PDB file of C-alpha atoms in Angstrom:
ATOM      1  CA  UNK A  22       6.000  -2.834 -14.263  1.00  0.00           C
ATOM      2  CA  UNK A  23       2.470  -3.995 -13.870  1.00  0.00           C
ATOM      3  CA  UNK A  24      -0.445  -1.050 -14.652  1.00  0.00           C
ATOM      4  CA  UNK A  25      -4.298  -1.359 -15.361  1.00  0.00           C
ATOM      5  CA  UNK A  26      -6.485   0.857 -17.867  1.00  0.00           C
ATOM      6  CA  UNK A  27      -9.988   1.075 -17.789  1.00  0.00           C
ATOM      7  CA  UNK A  28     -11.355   2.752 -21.002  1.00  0.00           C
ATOM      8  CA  UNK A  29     -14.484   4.989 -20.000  1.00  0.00           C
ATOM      9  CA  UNK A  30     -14.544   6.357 -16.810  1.00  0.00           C
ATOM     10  CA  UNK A  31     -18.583   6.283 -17.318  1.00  0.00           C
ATOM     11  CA  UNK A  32     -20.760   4.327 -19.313  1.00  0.00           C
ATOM     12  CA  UNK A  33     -24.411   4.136 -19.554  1.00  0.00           C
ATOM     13  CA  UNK A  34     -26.455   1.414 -21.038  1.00  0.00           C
ATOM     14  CA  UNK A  35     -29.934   0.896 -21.309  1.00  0.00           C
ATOM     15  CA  UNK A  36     -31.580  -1.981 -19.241  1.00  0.00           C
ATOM     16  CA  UNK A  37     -31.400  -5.259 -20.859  1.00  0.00           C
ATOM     17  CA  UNK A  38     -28.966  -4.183 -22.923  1.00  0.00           C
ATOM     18  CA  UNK A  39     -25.099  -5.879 -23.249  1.00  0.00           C
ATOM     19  CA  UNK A  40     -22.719  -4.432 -20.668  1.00  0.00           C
ATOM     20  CA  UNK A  41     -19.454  -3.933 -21.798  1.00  0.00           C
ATOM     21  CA  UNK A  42     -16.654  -2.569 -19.182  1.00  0.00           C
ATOM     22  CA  UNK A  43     -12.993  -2.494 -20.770  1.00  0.00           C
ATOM     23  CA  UNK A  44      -9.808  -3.739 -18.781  1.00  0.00           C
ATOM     24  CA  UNK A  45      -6.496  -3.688 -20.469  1.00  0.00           C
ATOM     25  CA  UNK A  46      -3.228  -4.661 -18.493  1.00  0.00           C
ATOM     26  CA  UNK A  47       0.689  -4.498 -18.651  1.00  0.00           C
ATOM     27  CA  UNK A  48       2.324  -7.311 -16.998  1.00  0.00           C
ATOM     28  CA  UNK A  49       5.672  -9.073 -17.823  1.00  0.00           C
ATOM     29  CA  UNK A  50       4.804 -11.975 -16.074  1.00  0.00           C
ATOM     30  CA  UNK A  51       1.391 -14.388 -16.427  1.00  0.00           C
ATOM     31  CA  UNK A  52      -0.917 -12.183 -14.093  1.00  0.00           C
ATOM     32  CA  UNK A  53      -3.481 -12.520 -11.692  1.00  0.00           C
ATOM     33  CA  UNK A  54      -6.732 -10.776 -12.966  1.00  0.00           C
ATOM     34  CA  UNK A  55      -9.689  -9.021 -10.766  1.00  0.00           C
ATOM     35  CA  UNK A  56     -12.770  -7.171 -11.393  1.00  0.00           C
ATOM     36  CA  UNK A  57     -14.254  -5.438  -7.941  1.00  0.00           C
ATOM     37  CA  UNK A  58     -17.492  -3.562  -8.020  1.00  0.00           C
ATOM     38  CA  UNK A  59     -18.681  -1.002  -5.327  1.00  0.00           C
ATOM     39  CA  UNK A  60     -22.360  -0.098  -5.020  1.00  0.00           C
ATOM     40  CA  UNK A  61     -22.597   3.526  -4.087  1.00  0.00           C
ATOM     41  CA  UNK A  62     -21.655   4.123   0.096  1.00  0.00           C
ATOM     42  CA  UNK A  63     -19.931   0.294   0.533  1.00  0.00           C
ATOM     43  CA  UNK A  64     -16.487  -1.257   0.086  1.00  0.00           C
ATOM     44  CA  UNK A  65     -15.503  -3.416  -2.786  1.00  0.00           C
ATOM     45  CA  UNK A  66     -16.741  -6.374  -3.338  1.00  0.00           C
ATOM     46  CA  UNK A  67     -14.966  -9.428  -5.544  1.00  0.00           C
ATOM     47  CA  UNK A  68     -16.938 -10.214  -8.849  1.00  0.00           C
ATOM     48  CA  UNK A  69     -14.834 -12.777 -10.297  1.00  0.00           C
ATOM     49  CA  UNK A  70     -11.184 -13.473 -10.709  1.00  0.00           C
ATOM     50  CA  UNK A  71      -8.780 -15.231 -13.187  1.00  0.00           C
ATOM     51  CA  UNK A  72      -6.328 -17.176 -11.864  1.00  0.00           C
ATOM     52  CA  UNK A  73      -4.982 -19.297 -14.844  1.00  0.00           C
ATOM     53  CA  UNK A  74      -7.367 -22.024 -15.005  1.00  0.00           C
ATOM     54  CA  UNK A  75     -10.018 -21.435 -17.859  1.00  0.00           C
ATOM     55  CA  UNK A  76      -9.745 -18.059 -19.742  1.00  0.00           C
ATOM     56  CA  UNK A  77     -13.580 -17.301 -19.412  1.00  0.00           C
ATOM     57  CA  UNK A  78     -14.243 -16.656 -16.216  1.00  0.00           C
ATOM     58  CA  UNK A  79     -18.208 -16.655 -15.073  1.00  0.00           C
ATOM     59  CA  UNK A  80     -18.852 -14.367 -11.609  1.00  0.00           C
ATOM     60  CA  UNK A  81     -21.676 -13.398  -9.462  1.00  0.00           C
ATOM     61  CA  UNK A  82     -24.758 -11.627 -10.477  1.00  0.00           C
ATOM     62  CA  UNK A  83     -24.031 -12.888 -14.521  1.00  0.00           C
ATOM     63  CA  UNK A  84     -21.177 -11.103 -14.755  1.00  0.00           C
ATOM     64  CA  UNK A  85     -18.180 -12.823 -17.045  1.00  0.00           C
ATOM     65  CA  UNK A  86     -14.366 -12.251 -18.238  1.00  0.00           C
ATOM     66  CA  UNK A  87     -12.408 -13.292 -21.022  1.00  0.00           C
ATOM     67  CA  UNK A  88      -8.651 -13.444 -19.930  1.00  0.00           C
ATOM     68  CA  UNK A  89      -7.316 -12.991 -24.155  1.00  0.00           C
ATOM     69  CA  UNK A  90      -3.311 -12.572 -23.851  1.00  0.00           C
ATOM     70  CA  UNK A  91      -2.662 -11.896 -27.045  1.00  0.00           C
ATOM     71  CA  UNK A  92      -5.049  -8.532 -26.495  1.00  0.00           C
ATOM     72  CA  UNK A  93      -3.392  -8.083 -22.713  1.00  0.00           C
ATOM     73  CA  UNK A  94      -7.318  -7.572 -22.080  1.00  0.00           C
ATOM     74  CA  UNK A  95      -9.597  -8.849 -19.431  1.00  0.00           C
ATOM     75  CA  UNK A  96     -12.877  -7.131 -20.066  1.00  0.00           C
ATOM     76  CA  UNK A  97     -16.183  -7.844 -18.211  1.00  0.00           C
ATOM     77  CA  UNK A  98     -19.233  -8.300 -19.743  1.00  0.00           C
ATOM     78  CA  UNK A  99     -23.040  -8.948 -18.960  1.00  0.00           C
ATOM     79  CA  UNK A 100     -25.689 -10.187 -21.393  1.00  0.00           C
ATOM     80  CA  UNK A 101     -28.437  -8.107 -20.109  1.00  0.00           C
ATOM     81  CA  UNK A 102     -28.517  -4.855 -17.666  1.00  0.00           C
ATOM     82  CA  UNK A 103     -30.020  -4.816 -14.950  1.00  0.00           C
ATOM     83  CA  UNK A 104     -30.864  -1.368 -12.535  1.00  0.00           C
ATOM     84  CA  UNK A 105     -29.273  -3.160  -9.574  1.00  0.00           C
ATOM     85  CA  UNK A 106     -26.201  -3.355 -11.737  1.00  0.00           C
ATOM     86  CA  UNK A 107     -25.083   0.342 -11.545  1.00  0.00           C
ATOM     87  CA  UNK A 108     -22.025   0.890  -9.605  1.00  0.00           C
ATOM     88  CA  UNK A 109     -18.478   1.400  -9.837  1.00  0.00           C
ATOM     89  CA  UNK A 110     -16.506  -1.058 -11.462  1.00  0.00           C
ATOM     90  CA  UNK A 111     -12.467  -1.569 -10.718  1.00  0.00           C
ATOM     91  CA  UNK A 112     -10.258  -3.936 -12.533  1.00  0.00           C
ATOM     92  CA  UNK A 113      -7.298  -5.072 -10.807  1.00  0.00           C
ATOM     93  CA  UNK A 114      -3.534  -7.349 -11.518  1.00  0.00           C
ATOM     94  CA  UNK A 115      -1.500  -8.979  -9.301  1.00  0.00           C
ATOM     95  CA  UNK A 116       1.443 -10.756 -10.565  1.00  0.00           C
ATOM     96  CA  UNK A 117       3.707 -13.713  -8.057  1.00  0.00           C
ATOM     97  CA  UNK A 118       7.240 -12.030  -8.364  1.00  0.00           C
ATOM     98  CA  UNK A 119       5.249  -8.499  -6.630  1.00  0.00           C
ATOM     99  CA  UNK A 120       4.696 -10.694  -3.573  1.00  0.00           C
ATOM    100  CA  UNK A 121       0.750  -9.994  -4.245  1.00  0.00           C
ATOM    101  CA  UNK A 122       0.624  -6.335  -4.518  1.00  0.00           C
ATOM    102  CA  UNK A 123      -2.166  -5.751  -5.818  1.00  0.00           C
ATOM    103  CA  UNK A 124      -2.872  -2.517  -9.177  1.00  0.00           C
ATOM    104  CA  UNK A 125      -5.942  -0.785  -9.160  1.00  0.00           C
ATOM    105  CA  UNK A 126      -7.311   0.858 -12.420  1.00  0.00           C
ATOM    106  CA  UNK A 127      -9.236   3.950 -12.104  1.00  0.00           C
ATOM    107  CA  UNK A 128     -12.727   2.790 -12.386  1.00  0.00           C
ATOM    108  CA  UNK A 129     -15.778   2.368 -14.675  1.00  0.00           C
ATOM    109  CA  UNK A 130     -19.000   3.990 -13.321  1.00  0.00           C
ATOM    110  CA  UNK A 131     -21.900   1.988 -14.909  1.00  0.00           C
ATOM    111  CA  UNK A 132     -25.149   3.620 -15.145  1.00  0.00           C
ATOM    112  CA  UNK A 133     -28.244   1.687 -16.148  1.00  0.00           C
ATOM    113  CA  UNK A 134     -31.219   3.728 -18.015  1.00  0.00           C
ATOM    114  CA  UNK A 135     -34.577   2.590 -17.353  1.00  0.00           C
TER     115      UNK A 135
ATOM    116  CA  UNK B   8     -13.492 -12.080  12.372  1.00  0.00           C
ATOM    117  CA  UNK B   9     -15.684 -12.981   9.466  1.00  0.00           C
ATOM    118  CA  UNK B  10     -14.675  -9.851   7.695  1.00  0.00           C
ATOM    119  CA  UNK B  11     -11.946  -6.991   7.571  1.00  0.00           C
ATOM    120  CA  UNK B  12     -13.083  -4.552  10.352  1.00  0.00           C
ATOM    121  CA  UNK B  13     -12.428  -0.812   9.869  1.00  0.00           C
ATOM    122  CA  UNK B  14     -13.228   1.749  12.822  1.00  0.00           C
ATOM    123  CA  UNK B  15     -14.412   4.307  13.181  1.00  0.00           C
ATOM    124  CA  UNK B  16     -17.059   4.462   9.742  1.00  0.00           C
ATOM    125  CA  UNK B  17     -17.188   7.778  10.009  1.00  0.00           C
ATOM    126  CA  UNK B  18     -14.263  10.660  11.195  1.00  0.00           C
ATOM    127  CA  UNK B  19     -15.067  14.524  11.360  1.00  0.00           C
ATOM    128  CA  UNK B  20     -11.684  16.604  12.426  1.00  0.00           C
ATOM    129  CA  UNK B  21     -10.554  19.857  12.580  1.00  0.00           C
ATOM    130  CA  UNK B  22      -8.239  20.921  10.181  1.00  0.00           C
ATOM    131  CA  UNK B  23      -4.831  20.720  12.039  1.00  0.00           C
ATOM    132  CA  UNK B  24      -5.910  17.890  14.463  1.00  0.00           C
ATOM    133  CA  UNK B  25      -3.720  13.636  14.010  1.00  0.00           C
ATOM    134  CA  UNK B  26      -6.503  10.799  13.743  1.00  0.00           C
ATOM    135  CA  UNK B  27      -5.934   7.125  13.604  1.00  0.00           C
ATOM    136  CA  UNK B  28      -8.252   4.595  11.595  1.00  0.00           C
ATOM    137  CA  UNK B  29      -7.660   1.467  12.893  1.00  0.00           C
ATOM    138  CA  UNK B  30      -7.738  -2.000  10.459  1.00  0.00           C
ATOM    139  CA  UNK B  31      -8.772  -5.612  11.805  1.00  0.00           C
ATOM    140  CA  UNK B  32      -8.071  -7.884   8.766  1.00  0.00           C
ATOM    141  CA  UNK B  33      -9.248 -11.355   8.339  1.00  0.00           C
ATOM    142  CA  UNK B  34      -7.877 -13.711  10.870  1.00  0.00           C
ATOM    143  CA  UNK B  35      -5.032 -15.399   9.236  1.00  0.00           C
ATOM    144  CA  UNK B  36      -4.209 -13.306   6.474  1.00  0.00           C
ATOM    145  CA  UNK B  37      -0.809 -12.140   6.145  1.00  0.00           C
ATOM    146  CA  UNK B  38      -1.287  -9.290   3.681  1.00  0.00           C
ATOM    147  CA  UNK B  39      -2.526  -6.016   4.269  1.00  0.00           C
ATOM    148  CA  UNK B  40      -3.460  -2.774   2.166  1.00  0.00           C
ATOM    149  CA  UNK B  41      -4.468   0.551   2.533  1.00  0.00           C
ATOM    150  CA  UNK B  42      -6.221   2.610   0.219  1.00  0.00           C
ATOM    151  CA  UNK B  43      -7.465   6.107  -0.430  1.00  0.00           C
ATOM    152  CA  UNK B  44     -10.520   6.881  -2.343  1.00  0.00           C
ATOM    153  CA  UNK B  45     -11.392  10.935  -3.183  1.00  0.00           C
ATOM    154  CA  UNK B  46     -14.850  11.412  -3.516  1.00  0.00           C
ATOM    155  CA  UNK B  47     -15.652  10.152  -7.549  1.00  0.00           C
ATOM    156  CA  UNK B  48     -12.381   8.915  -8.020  1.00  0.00           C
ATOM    157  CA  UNK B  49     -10.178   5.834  -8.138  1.00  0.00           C
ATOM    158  CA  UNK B  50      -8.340   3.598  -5.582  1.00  0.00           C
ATOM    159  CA  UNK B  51      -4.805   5.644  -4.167  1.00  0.00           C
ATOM    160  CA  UNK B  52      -2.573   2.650  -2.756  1.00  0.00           C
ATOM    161  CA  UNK B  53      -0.778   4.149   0.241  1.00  0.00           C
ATOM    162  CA  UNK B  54       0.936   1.385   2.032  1.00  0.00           C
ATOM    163  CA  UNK B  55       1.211  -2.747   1.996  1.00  0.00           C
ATOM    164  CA  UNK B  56       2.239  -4.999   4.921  1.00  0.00           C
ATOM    165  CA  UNK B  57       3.340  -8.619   4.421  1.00  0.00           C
ATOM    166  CA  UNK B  58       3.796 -10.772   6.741  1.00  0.00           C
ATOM    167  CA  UNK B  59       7.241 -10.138   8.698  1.00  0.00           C
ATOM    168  CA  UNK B  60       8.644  -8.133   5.642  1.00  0.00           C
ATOM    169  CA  UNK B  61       9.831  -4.608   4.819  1.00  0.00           C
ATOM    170  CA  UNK B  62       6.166  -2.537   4.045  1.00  0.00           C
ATOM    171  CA  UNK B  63       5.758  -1.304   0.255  1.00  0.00           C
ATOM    172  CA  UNK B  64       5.279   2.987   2.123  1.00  0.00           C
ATOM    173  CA  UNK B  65       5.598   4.345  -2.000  1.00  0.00           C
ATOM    174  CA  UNK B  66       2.097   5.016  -1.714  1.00  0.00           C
ATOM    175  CA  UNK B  67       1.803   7.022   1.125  1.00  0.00           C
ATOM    176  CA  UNK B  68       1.618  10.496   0.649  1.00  0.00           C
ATOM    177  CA  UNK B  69       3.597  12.827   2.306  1.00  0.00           C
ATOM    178  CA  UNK B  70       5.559  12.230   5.841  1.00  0.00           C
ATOM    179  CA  UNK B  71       2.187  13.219   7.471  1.00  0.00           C
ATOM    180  CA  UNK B  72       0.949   9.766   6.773  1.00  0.00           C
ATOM    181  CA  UNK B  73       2.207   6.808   8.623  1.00  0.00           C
ATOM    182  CA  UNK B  74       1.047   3.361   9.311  1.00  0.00           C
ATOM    183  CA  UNK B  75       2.045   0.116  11.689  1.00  0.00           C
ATOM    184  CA  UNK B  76       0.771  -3.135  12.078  1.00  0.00           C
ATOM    185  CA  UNK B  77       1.498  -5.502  15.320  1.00  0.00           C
ATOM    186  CA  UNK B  78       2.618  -8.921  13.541  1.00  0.00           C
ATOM    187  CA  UNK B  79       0.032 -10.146  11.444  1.00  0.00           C
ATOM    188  CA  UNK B  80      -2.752  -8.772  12.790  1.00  0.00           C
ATOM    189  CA  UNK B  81      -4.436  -5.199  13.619  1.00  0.00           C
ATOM    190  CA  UNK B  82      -3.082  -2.154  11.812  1.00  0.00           C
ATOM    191  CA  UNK B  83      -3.510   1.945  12.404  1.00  0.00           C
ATOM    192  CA  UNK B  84      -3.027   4.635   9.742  1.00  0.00           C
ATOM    193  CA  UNK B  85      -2.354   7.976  11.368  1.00  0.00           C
ATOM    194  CA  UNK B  86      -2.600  11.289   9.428  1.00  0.00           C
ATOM    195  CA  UNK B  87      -0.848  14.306  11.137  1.00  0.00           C
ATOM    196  CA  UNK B  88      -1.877  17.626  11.011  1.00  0.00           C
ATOM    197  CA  UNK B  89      -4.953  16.913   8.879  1.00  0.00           C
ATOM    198  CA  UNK B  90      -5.903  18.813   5.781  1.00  0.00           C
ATOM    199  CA  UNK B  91      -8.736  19.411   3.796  1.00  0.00           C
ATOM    200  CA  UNK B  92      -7.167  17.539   0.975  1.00  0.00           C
ATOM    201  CA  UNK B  93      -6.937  14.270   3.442  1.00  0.00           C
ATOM    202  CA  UNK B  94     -10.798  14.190   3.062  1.00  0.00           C
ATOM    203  CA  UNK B  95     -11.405  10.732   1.769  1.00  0.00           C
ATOM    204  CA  UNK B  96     -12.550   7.248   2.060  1.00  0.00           C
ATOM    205  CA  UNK B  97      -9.827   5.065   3.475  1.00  0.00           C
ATOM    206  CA  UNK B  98     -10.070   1.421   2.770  1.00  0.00           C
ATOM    207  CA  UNK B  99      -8.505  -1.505   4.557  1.00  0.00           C
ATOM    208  CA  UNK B 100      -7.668  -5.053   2.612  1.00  0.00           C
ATOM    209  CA  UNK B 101      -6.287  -8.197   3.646  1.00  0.00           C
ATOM    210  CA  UNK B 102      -5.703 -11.246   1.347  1.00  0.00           C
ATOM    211  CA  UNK B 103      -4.067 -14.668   2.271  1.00  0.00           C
ATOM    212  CA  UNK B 104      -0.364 -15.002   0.885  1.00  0.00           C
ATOM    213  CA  UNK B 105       0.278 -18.735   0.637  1.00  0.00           C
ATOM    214  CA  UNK B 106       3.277 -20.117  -1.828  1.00  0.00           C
ATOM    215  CA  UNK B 107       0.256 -19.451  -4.600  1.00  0.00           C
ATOM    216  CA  UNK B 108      -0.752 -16.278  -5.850  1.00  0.00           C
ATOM    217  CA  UNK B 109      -3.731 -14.942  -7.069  1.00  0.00           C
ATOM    218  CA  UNK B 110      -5.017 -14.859  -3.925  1.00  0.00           C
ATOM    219  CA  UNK B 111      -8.369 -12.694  -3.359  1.00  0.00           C
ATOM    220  CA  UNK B 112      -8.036  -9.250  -1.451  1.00  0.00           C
ATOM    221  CA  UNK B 113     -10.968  -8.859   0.610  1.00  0.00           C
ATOM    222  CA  UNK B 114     -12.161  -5.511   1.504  1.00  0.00           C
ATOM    223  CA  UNK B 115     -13.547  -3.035   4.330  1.00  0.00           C
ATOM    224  CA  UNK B 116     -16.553  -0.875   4.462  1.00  0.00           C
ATOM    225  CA  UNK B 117     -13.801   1.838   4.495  1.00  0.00           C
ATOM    226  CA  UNK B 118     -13.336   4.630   7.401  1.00  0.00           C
ATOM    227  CA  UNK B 119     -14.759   8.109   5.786  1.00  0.00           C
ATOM    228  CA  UNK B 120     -12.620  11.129   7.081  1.00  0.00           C
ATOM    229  CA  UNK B 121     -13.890  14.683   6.617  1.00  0.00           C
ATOM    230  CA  UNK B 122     -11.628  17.312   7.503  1.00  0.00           C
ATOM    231  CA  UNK B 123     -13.296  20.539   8.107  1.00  0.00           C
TER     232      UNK B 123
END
């Protein structure tokens, strides 16, 4: 069965600080890996994806993901907060044999302190 | 259309009353999702449509909910005898399913439904 877990439902950092957001995933087959954020009132927007190419996966608005197997972990990282960066963050697996049903975790609300 | 189209953006019912949120997805995709979003929390997957097949329903949740879609295209979610609990964000996705995987869902602005 395929599941997603987001450790921290909220986490605060201070701007220009390292953003950390936590993404661990159960799959028994090689997955497909998503991170989605929402900015407060709109739908989900695509941040980056791993597909199986590369493992580290660079997105929009200098957002990255490491794909590490051995950790079944997928977390999504930023160098430096910015304001503009607080939202909600979802990770999400698909997997071939589930004919592209897509798992939602539960979310990661990011909140950036002046 | 250029994006996944969800009417209307905004629902207020009585308690009681049916309503139908409609879903345009991308042209061309053959997969199609709803979600349910409580205020402050998570994604709820209700249903998924694929192409021609059988839809995934294990989401939905309770036989007040139902959903069709014509073929590959335009889909309505209908909620009987609304209740307060119903009160939520409901999001539309489509995605392209090709022989690959990984494909990206794309999502809707969502259709908020208050139940008062």
């Amino acid at each position: 069965a395929q599941s997603v877990t987001q450790l921290g439902s909220h986490v605060s950092v201070s701007e220009g600080a390292l953003v950390l957001l936590r993404c661990n995933y159960s799959s028994s087959v090689p997955p497909y890996l998503f991170w989605y954020v929402q900015y407060p009132n709109q739908g989900l927007q695509l941040l980056l994806k791993y597909t199986s190419a590369a493992t580290l996966v660079k997105g929009i608005n200098g957002f990255e993901a490491e794909f590490k197997k051995s950790e079944t972990s997928f977390h999504l990282t930023k160098p430096s907060a910015h304001m503009s960066d607080a939202a909600e963050y979802f990770c999400a697996v698909s997997e071939a044999d589930t004919g592209n049903q897509f798992y939602f975790g539960t979310g990661t609300s990011l909140t950036v302190i002046p | 259309g250029a994006g996944v189209s969800q009417s209307p953006s905004n629902k207020v019912t009585e308690k009681g009353k049916d309503v139908e949120l409609r879903c345009d997805p991308i042209s061309g995709h053959t997969a199609l999702y709803w979600y349910r979003q409580r205020l402050g929390q998570g994604l709820e997957f209700l249903i998924y449509f694929q192409g021609n097949s059988a839809p995934d329903k294990s989401g939905l949740p309770s036989d007040r909910f139902s959903a069709e879609r014509t073929g590959e295209s335009v889909s309505t979610l209908t909620i009987q005898r609304t209740q307060q609990e119903d009160s939520a964000v409901y999001l539309c996705a489509s995605s392209w399913s090709g022989t690959n995987s990984g494909n990206t869902i794309y999502f809707g602005e969502g259709s908020w439904l208050t139940v008062v």
